[in-house]
C-alpha positions in Angstrom: 17.4 -19.1 38.5 20.5 -16.9 38.0 22.7 -16.3 41.0 23.8 -12.9 39.9 21.7 -9.8 39.0 23.3 -9.2 35.6 20.8 -8.6 32.9 20.0 -11.4 30.5 21.2 -10.5 27.0 18.6 -10.4 24.3 19.9 -12.2 21.2 17.2 -11.1 18.8 13.8 -9.6 18.7 11.1 -11.9 17.3 9.0 -9.1 15.9 11.8 -7.7 13.8 13.4 -11.0 12.7 10.3 -13.0 11.6 9.7 -13.5 7.9 7.2 -11.1 6.4 3.7 -12.6 5.8 2.7 -13.5 2.3 0.4 -10.4 2.1 3.2 -8.0 2.9 5.3 -9.5 0.0 2.4 -9.2 -2.5 1.0 -5.8 -1.7 2.2 -3.3 -4.4 4.6 -0.7 -3.0 3.7 1.9 -5.7 2.2 5.1 -4.3 -1.6 5.3 -4.3 -3.0 7.5 -7.0 -6.2 8.3 -5.2 -6.8 11.5 -3.2 -8.2 9.6 -0.2 -6.8 9.8 3.3 -6.1 6.3 4.5 -5.2 5.5 8.1 -5.0 2.4 10.2 -5.8 1.6 13.8 -3.7 -1.6 14.4 -3.8 -4.0 17.4 -6.8 -2.2 18.9 -8.1 -3.2 22.3 -11.8 -3.3 23.4 -13.1 0.3 23.7 -10.5 1.8 21.4 -12.6 1.1 18.3 -15.2 3.6 19.5 -12.6 6.3 19.6 -11.3 5.3 16.2 -14.8 5.5 14.7 -15.5 8.8 16.4 -12.3 10.1 14.7 -13.4 8.6 11.4 -16.7 10.5 11.6 -15.0 13.7 12.6 -12.6 13.5 9.6 -15.4 12.8 7.2 -17.2 15.9 8.4 -14.0 18.1 8.5 -12.6 16.9 5.1 -15.7 16.9 2.9 -14.7 16.0 -0.6 -11.8 13.8 0.5 -12.6 10.2 1.0 -11.6 8.9 4.4 -10.6 5.3 4.7 -10.2 3.9 8.2 -8.7 0.4 8.6 -9.3 -1.3 12.0 -7.1 -4.4 12.7 -8.0 -5.6 16.2 -5.4 -7.3 18.4 -7.7 -10.3 18.6 -9.3 -10.9 15.1 -12.1 -12.9 16.5 -13.6 -9.6 17.7 -13.9 -8.4 14.0 -17.7 -9.2 13.7 -18.5 -7.2 16.8 -16.3 -4.3 15.5 -18.0 -4.5 12.1 -21.4 -4.2 13.9 -20.2 -1.2 16.0 -18.9 0.5 12.9 -22.2 0.2 11.1 -24.0 1.6 14.2 -21.6 4.5 14.7 -21.7 5.5 11.0 -25.5 5.4 10.9 -25.6 7.6 14.1 -23.2 10.1 12.7 -25.2 10.6 9.5 -22.0 11.2 7.4 -23.6 9.7 4.3 -23.8 6.2 2.9 -20.5 4.5 3.7 -19.3 0.9 3.3 -18.2 -1.2 6.2 -16.3 -4.2 4.9 -14.7 -7.1 6.8 -11.6 -8.2 4.9 -9.0 -11.0 5.5 -5.9 -9.6 3.8 -4.0 -6.5 2.8 -4.5 -7.5 -0.9 -8.3 -7.2 -0.4 -7.7 -3.7 1.1 -5.8 -2.7 -2.0 -8.8 -3.7 -4.1 -11.2 -1.8 -1.7 -9.1 1.4 -2.0 -9.7 1.5 -5.7 -13.2 2.7 -5.1 -13.1 6.4 -4.2 -15.3 6.6 -1.2 -15.2 6.9 2.6 -15.3 3.6 4.3 -14.3 1.5 7.3 -12.4 -1.7 6.7 -12.2 -4.2 9.5 -9.4 -6.8 9.2 -10.3 -10.3 10.5 -6.9 -12.0 10.3 -3.5 -11.9 11.8 -0.2 -10.8 10.1 -1.6 -8.0 7.9 -0.3 -4.9 9.7 3.1 -4.6 8.0 1.5 -4.5 4.6 -1.4 -2.3 5.8 0.9 0.3 7.3 2.6 0.7 3.9 -0.7 1.7 2.4 -1.5 4.4 5.0 -1.0 8.1 5.4 -1.2 7.8 9.2 -1.5 5.1 11.9 -2.7 4.6 15.5 -1.2 1.8 17.5 -3.7 0.1 19.9 -3.1 -0.1 23.6 -1.7 3.5 23.7 -4.9 5.3 25.0 -5.2 5.9 28.7 
């Protein structure tokens, strides 16, 4: 232990100094040509996905004619199958039309999914994808920020 109460200096921040993942280097940076609204909910915690899906359904009703793409990347990817099931349930309950719910591993797969002009929910089941995903989005929600 330190004998004085002086703060310990921080030499670097691991989050900002780590090397970008392979996905973040391979996702094209060109602007999307679609008219869809794409937003991501990253590092979500249990319970937040329900709010995210409620927002997705609200946007689909309010913005008819504009495809809404919601990307959910849970803080713990092992929760992805449970989130996928919840998404299917919430979309069916909302009755906002036939929408795809896809579980994907990488931002590159997300780029492929965005090519199809339709509202959908994409659930990410791997770590390290958020930097690339945020580049593809019009808006983002950061998990752990709800009361």
